[in-house]
Coordinates of C-alpha atoms and ligand atoms in Angstrom, one line a residue:
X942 CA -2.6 -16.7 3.5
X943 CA -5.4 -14.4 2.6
X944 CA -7.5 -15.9 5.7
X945 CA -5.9 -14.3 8.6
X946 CA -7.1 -12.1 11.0
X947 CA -5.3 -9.3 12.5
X948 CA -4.1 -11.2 15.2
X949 CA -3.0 -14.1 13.0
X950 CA -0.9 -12.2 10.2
X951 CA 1.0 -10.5 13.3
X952 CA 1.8 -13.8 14.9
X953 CA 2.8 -15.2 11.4
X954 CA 5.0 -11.7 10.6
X955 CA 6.5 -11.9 14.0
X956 CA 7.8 -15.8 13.7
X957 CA 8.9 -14.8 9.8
X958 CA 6.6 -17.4 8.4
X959 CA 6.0 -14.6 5.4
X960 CA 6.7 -11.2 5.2
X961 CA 4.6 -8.1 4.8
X962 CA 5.1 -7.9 1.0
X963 CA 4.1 -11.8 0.7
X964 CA 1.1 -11.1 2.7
X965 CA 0.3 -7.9 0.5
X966 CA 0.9 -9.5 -2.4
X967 CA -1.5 -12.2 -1.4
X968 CA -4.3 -10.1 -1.1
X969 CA -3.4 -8.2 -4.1
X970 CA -3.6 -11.5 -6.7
X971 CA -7.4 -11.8 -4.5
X972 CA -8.3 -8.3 -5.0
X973 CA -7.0 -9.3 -8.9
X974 CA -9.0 -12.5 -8.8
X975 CA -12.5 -10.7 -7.2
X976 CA -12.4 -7.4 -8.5
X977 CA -14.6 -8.0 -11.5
X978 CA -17.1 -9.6 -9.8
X979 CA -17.6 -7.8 -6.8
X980 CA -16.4 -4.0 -7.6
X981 CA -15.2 -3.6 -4.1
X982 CA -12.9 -0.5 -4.7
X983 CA -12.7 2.6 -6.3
X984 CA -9.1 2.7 -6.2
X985 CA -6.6 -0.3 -5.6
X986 CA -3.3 1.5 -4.4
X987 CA -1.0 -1.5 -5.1
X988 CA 1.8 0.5 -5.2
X989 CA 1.5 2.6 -2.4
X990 CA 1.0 -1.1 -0.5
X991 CA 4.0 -2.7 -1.6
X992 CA 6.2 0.3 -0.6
X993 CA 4.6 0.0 3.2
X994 CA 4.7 -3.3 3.5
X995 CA 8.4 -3.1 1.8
X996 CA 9.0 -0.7 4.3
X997 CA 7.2 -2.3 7.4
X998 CA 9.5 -5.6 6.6
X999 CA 12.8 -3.5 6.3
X1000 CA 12.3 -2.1 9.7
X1001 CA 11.6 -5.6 11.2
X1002 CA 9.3 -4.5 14.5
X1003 CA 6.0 -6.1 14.7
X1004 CA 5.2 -4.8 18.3
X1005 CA 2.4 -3.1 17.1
X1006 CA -0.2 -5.4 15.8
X1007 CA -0.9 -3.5 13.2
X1008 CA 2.7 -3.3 11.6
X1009 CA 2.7 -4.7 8.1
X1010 CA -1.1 -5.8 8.0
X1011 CA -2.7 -4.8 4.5
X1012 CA -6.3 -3.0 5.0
X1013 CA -8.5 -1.2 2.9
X1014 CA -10.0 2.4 3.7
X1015 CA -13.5 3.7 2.9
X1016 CA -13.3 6.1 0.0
X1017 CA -14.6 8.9 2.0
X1018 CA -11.4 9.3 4.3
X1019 CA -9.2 11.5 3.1
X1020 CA -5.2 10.4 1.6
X1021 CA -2.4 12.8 0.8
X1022 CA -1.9 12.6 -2.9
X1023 CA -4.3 9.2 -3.6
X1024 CA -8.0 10.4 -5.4
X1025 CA -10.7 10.2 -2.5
X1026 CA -14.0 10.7 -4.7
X1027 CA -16.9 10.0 -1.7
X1028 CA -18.0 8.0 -4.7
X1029 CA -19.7 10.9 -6.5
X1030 CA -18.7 12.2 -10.1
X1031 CA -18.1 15.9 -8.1
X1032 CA -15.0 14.8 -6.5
X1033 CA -14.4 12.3 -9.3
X1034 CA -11.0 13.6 -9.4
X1035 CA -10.0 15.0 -6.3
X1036 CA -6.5 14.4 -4.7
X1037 CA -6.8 15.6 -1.3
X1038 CA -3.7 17.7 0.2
X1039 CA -4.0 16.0 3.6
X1040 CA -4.2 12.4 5.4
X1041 CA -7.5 12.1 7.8
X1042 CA -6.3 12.0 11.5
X1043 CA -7.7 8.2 11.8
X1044 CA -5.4 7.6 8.5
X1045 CA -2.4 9.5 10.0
X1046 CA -3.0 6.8 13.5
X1047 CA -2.9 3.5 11.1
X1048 CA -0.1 4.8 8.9
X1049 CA 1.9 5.4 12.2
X1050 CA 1.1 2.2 13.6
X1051 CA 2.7 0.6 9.9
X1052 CA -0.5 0.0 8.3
X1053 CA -0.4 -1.0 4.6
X1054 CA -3.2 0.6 2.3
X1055 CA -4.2 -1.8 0.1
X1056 CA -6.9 0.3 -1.7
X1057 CA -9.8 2.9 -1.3
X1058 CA -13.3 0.9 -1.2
X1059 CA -16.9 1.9 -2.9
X1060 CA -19.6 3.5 -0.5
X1061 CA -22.6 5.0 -1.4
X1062 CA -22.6 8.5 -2.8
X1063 CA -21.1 11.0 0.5
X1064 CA -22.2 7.5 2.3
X1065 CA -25.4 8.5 1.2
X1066 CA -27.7 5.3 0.9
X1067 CA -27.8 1.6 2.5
X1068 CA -26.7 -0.6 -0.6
X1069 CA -23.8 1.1 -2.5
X1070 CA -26.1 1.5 -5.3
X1071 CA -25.4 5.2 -5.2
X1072 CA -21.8 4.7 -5.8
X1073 CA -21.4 7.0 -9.0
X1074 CA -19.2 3.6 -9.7
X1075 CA -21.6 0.8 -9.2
X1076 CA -22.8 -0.8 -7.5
X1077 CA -20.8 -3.9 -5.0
X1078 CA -22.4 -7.4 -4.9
X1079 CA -22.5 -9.4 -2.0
X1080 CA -20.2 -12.0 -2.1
X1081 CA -22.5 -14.6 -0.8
X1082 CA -24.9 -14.0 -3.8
X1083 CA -23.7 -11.9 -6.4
X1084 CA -27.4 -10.8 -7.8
X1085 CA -27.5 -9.1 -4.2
X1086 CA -26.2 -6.1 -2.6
X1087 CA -23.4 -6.1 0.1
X1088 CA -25.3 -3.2 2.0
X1089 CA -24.4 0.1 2.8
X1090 CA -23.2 2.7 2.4
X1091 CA -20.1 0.8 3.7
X1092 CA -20.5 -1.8 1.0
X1093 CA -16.7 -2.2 0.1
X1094 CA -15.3 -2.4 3.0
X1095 CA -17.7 -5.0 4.4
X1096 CA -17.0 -7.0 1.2
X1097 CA -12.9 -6.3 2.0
X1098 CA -13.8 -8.2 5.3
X1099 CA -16.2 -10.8 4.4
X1100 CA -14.3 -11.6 1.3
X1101 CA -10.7 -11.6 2.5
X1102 CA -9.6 -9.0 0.4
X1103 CA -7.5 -7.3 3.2
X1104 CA -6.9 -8.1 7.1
X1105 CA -9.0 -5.7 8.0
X1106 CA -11.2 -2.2 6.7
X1107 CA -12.0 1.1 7.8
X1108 CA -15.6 2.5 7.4
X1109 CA -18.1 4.9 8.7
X1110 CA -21.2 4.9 10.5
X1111 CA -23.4 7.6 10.7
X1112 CA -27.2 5.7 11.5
X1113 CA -25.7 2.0 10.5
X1114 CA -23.8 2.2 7.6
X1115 CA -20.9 0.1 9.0
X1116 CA -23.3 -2.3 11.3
X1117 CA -25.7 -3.1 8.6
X1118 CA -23.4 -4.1 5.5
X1119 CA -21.4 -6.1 8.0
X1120 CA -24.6 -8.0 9.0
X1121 CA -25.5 -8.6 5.5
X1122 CA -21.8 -9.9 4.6
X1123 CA -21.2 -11.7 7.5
X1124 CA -18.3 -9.9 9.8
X1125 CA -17.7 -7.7 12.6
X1126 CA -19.0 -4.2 12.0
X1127 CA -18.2 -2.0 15.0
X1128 CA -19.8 1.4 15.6
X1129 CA -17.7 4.3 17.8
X1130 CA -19.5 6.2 20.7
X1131 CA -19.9 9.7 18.7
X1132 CA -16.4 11.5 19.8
X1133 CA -14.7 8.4 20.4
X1134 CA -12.6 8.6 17.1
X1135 CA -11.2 11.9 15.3
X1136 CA -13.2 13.1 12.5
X1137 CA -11.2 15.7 10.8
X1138 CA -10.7 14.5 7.4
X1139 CA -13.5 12.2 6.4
X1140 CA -15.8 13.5 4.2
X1141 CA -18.5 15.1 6.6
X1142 CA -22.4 13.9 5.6
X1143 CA -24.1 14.9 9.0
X1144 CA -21.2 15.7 11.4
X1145 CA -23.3 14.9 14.5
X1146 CA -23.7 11.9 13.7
X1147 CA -20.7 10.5 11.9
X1148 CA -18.4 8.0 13.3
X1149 CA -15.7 6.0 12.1
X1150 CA -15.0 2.7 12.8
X1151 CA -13.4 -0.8 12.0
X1152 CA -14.9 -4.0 9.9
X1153 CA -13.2 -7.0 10.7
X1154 CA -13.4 -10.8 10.6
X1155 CA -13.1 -11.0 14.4
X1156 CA -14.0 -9.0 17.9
X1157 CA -10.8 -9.4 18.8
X1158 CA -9.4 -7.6 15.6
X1159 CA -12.0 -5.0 16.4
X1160 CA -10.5 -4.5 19.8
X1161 CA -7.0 -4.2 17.8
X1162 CA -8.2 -1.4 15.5
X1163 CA -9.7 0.8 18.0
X1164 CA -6.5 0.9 19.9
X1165 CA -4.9 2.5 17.3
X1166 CA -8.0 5.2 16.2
X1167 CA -9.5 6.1 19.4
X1168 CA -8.5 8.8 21.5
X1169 CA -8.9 12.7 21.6
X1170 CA -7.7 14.2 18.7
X1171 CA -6.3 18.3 18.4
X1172 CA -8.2 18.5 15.1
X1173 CA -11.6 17.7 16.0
X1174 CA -13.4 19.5 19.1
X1175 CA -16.0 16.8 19.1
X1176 CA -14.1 14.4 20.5
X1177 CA -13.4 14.4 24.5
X1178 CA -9.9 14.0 26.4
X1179 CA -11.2 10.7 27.9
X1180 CA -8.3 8.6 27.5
X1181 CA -9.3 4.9 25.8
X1182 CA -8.4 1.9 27.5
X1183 CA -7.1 -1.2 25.8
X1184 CA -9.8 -2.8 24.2
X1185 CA -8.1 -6.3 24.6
X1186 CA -8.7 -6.4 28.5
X1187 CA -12.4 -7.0 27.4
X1188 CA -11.9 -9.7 25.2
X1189 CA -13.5 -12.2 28.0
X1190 CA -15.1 -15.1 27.5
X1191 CA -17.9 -15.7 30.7
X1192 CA -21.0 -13.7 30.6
X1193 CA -21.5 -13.9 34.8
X1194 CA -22.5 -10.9 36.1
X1195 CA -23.5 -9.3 32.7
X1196 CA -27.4 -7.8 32.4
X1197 CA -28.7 -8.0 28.7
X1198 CA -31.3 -6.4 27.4
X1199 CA -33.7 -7.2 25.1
X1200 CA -36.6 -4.4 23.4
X1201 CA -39.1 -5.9 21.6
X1202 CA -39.7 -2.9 19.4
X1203 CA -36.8 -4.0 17.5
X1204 CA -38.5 -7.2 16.7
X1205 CA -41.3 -5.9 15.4
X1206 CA -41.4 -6.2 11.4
X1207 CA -38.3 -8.2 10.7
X1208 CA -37.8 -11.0 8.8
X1209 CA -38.8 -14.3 11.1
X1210 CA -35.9 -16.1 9.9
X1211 CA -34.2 -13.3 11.6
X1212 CA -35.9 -13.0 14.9
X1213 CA -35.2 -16.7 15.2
X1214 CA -31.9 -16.5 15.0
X1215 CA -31.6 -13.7 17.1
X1216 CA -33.5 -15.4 19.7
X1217 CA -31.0 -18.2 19.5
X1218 CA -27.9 -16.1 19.9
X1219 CA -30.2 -14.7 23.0
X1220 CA -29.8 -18.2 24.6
X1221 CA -26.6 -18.8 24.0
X1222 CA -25.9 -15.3 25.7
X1223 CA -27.7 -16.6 28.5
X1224 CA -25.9 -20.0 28.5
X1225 CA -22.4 -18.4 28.7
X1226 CA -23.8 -16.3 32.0
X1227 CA -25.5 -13.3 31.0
X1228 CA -28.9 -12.5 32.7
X1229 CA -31.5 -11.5 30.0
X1230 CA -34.0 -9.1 30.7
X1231 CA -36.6 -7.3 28.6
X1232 CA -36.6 -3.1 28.0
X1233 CA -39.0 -1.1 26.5
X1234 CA -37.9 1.4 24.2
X1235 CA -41.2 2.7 22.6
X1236 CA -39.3 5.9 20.9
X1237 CA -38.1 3.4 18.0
X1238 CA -41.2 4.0 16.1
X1239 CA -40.1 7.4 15.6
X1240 CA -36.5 6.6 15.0
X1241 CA -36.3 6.4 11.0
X1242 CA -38.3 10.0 10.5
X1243 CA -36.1 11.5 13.4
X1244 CA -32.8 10.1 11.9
X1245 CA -34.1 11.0 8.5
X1246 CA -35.0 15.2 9.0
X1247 CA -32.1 15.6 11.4
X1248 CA -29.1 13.8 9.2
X1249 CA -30.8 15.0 5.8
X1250 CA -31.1 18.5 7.7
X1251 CA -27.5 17.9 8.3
X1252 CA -26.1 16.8 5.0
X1253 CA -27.7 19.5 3.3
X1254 CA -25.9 22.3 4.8
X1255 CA -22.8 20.1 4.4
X1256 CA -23.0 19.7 0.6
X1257 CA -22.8 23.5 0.0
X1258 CA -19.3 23.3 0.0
X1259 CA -19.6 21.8 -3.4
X1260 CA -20.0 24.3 -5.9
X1261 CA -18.4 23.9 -8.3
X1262 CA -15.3 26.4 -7.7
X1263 CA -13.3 25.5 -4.6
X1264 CA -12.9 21.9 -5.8
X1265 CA -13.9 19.0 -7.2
X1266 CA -16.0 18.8 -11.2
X1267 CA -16.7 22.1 -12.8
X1268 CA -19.6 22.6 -15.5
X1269 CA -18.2 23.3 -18.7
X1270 CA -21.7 24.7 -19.9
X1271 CA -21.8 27.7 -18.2
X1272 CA -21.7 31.5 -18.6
X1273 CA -22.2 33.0 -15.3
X1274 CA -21.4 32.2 -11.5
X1275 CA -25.1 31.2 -10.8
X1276 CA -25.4 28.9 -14.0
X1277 CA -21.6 27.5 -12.6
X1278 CA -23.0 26.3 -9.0
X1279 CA -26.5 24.9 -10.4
X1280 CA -24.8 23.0 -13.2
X1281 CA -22.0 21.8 -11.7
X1282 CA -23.9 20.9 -8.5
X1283 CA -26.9 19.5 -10.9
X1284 CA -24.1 17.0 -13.3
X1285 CA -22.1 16.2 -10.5
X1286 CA -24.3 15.0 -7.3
X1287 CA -26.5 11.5 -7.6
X1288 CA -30.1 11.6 -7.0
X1289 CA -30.0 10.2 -2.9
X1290 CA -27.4 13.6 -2.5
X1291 CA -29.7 15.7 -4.3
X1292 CA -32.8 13.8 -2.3
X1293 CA -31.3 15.0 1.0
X1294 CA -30.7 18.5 -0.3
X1295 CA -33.9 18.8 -1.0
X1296 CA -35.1 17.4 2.2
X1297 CA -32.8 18.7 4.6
X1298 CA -33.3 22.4 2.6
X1299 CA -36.9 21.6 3.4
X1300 CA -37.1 20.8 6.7
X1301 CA -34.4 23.6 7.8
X1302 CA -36.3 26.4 6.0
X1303 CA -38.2 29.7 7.5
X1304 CA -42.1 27.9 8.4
X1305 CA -40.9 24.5 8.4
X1306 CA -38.2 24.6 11.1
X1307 CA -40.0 24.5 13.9
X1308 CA -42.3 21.5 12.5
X1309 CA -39.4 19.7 11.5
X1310 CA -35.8 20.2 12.4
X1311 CA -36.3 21.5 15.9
X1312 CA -39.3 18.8 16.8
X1313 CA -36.7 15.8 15.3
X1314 CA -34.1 17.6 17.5
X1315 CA -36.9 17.5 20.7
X1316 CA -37.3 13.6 19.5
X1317 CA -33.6 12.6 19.7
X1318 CA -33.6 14.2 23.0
X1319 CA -36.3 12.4 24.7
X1320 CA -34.9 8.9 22.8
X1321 CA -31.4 9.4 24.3
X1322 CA -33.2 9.9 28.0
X1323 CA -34.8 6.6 26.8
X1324 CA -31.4 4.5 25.9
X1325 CA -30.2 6.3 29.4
X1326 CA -33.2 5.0 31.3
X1327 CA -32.6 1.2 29.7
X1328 CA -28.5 1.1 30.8
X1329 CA -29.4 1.8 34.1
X1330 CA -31.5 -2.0 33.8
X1331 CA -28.8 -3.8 32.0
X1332 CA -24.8 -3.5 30.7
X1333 CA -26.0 -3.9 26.6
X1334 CA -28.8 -4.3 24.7
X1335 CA -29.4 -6.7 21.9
X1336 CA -31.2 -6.7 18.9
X1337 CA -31.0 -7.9 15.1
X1338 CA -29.3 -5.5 12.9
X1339 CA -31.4 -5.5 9.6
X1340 CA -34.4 -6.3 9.3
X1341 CA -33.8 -8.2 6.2
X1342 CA -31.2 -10.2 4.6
X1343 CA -29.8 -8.7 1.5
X1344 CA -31.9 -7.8 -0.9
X1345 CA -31.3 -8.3 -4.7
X1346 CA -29.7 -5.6 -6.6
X1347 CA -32.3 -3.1 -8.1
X1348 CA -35.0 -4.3 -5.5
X1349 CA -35.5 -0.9 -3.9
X1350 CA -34.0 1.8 -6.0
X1351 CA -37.0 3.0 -7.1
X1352 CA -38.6 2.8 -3.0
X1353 CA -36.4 5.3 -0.9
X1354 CA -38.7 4.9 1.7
X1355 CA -38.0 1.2 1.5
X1356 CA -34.2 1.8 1.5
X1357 CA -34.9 3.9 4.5
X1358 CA -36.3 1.0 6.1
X1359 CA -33.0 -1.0 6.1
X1360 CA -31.7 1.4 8.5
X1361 CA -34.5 0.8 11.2
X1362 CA -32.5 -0.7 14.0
X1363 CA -29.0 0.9 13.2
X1364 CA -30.3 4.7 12.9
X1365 CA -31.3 5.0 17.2
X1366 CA -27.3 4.7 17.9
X1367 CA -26.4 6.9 15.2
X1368 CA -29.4 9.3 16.9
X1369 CA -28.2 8.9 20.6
X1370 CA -24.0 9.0 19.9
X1371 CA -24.2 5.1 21.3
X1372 CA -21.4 2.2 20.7
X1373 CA -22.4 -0.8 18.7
X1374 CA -21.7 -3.6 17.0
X1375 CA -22.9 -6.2 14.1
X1376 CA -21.2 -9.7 14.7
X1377 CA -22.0 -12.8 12.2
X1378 CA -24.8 -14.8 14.2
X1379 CA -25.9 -17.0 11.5
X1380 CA -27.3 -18.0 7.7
X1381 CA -31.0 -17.7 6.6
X1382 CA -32.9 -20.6 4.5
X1383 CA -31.4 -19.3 1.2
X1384 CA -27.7 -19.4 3.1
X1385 CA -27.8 -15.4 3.4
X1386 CA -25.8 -13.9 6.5
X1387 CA -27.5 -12.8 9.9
X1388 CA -26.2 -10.4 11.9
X1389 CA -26.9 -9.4 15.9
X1390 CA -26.6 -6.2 17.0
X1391 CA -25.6 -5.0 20.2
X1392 CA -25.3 -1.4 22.1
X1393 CA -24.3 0.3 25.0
X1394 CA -24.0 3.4 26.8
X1395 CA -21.6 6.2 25.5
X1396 CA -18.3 5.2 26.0
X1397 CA -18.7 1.6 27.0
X1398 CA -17.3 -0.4 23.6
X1399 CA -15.7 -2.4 26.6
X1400 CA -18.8 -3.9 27.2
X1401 CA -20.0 -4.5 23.3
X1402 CA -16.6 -6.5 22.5
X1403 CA -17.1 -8.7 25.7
X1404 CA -20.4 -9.7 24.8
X1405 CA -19.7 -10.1 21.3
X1406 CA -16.2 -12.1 21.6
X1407 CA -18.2 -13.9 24.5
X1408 CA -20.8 -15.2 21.5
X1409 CA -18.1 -15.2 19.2
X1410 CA -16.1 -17.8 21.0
X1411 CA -19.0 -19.8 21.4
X1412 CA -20.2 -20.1 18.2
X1413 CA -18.7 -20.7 14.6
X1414 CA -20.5 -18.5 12.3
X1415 CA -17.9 -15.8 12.2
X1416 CA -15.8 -18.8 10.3
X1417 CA -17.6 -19.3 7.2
X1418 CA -17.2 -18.2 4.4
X1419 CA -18.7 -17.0 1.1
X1420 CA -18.6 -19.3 -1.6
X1421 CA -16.4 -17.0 -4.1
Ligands
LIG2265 N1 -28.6 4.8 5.0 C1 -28.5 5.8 6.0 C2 -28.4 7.1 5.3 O1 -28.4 7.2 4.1 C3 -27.2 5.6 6.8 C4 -26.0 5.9 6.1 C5 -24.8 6.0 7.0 O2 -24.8 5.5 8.1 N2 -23.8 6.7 6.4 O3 -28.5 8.2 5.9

């Protein structure tokens, strides 16, 4: 039972071959059975499950495809009255008064929570090694990471511990640890989904956004979360389509695009295999062509000053007072904020305090901040120039497979590395997606990534279903 996709589990509720509290208590014995070795969640909210899913089964309607399904939300998106810590030790304990606006959408569409799932530190990180509660291992190899900062829900998707996941993306954290686990990983144009309670790290760049095991479940998610929201300003009264009408299967007509920077220092095991999924693009129709996108280079320092910048001002809010831990060695206001701020953040949040603090300052703002902010302005006239060639781009996702827990803890700029393909999408507001396109030598997952213009996820899920239909790689599964 634990295998179904969205799209399955709704056929299965529909014809009453289980019921919503079967399926919930399915993944709940996994989640039981996994939990120990894989540390996927913070917080496993079995109760609050079986009273939806008792709930969704009492009422009986199953029109909406998400009625009844179990799913698992990144610990950084906010739930009335269940703890959402951003994995950090300063809101170790926080309850927040109010449900995010994307978990508000999936409760009203009869989603089940199943449980809140580990991310790195305020998403802070590419592994979920800055998880204040350790780290999650890839359940393909359990000596590796899972990726990140979205680690748990990837693992949630790869490992069938619930339907379906919700993460966040700010430059890849929801394509990358769905490349390394092996499932769908889709990125929202910036805007495209309501913001207004997920825990902000650098709000110009954050989006929110579905892991899955299929495209098509992708499709079925962002039906439910996109869409102009009251709460949040940044997102525009476009009205969303239904993702499903782009669930097609021939490639005629479609231009891809291929830019070689993002070939350049990856893994060859990698490039292979994204070379191979580039031919069976072509094979189902799509004419390949080759872009040049010769901003990349610039992409991780750009990404890095402006979302650090970003994060820093963000994580003033935390002081110690207004909520979350309190110092309880201190005898004035100032000793309060430094203390509480010093025993409660991990070292990557203190790392972009001190860098975006840097770079924002008198002196430095100009040579930093403002030429970064010049930099994302000329790459996004660059992404325009290449979607006037072709419909989508693609690429790999990460440049490596996953790496072995520890490996580069002690390297940030090594960590930062891992983001080198993800971060220009999270610079330039694009769509994208991460869909399963194959196993390296030492049977590690391979992801392919691909973009498009703002506001054209129509055109990522027809490619990627397109590839998904025509391939099996999306069906294997970790040997746990
Ligand atoms: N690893 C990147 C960072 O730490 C991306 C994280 C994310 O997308 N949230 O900034």
């Amino acid at each position: 039972m634990i295998e179904h996709t969205i799209a399955s589990a709704n056929k299965g509720l529909k014809e009453k071959q289980f019921s919503s509290v079967e399926l919930t208590q399915a993944y709940l014995d996994r989640i039981d059975a996994t939990e120990e070795k894989l540390n996927t969640f913070i917080t496993i909210t079995k109760e609050e499950a079986l009273k939806q899913a008792k709930e969704a089964d009492e009422k009986g309607d199953f029109s909406n495809p998400l009625a009844g399904i179990p799913m698992a939300l990144k610990d950084i998106i906010c739930t009335k009255g269940i703890k959402t810590t951003a994995a950090s030790k300063i809101l170790e304990n926080y309850t927040p008064p109010y449900d995010a606006e994307v978990y508000t959408r999936l409760k009203k569409a009869g989603s089940v929570l199943i449980g809140k799932a580990n991310t790195d530190q305020f998403a802070m990180g590419s592994s979920t090694e800055t998880s204040h509660f350790g780290v999650t291992k890839n359940p393909w190899d359990l000596e590796r990471v899972v990726g990140g900062s979205s680690g748990g829900p990837a693992a949630v998707a790869a490992a069938d511990l619930a339907c379906y996941s919700i993460g966040t993306d700010t430059g890849g954290s929801i394509r990358q640890p769905a490349s390394l686990s092996s499932c769908v990983g889709f990125k929202v144009t910036y805007g495209r989904v309501p913001r207004y309670g997920v825990i902000s790290y650098a709000s110009s760049f954050d989006t929110i956004g579905p892991l899955t095991k299929t495209v098509e479940d992708a499709a079925l998610v962002l039906n439910t979360i996109c869409g102009h929201s009251n709460h949040d300003s940044t997102t525009p009264n476009i009205l969303a389509p239904d993702y499903t009408n782009f669930l097609l299967e021939s490639l005629k007509g479609i231009k891809v695009g291929v830019p070689k920077e993002y070939f350049e220092d990856v893994e060859q095991e990698t490039v292979d295999t994204v070379i191979k999924g580039i031919e069976t693009l072509k094979s189902l129709g799509a004419e390949i062509i080759e872009v040049n996108l010769p901003l990349t280079k610039y992409a991780i320092p750009t990404y890095y000053i402006l979302a650090k910048s970003e994060g820093s001002t963000n994580m003033a809010r935390y002081d110690g007072i207004k909520y979350g831990h309190t110092t309880d060695d201190a005898k004035e206001l100032l000793d309060i904020y430094m203390k509480s701020r010093d025993e409660g953040f991990g070292d990557e949040v203190k790392r972009t305090i001190m860098i975006g603090t840097y770079a924002l300052s008198s002196g430095y703002y100009d040579a930093y901040y403002l030429k970064a902010a010049k930099v994302r302005a000329l790459m996004k006239r660059e992404f325009e120039e290449a979607f006037e060639k072709c419909d989508v781009l693609v690429t790999p996702t990460s440049p490596f497979t996953a790496f072995k827990v520890g490996e580069k803890t002690d390297d940030p700029l090594a960590m930062y590395a891992a983001d080198t393909l993800t971060v220009p999408a999270g610079i330039c507001g694009l769509p994208g997606v991460s869909i399963p396109a194959g196993f390296d030598s030492k049977g590690l997952p391979i992801g392919l990534q691909l973009m498009a213009n703002q506001f054209e996820e129509g055109k990522v899920l027809h490619v990627a279903h397109a590839f998904e239909q025509a391939t099996e790689f999306h069906k294997k599964k970790p040997p746990l």
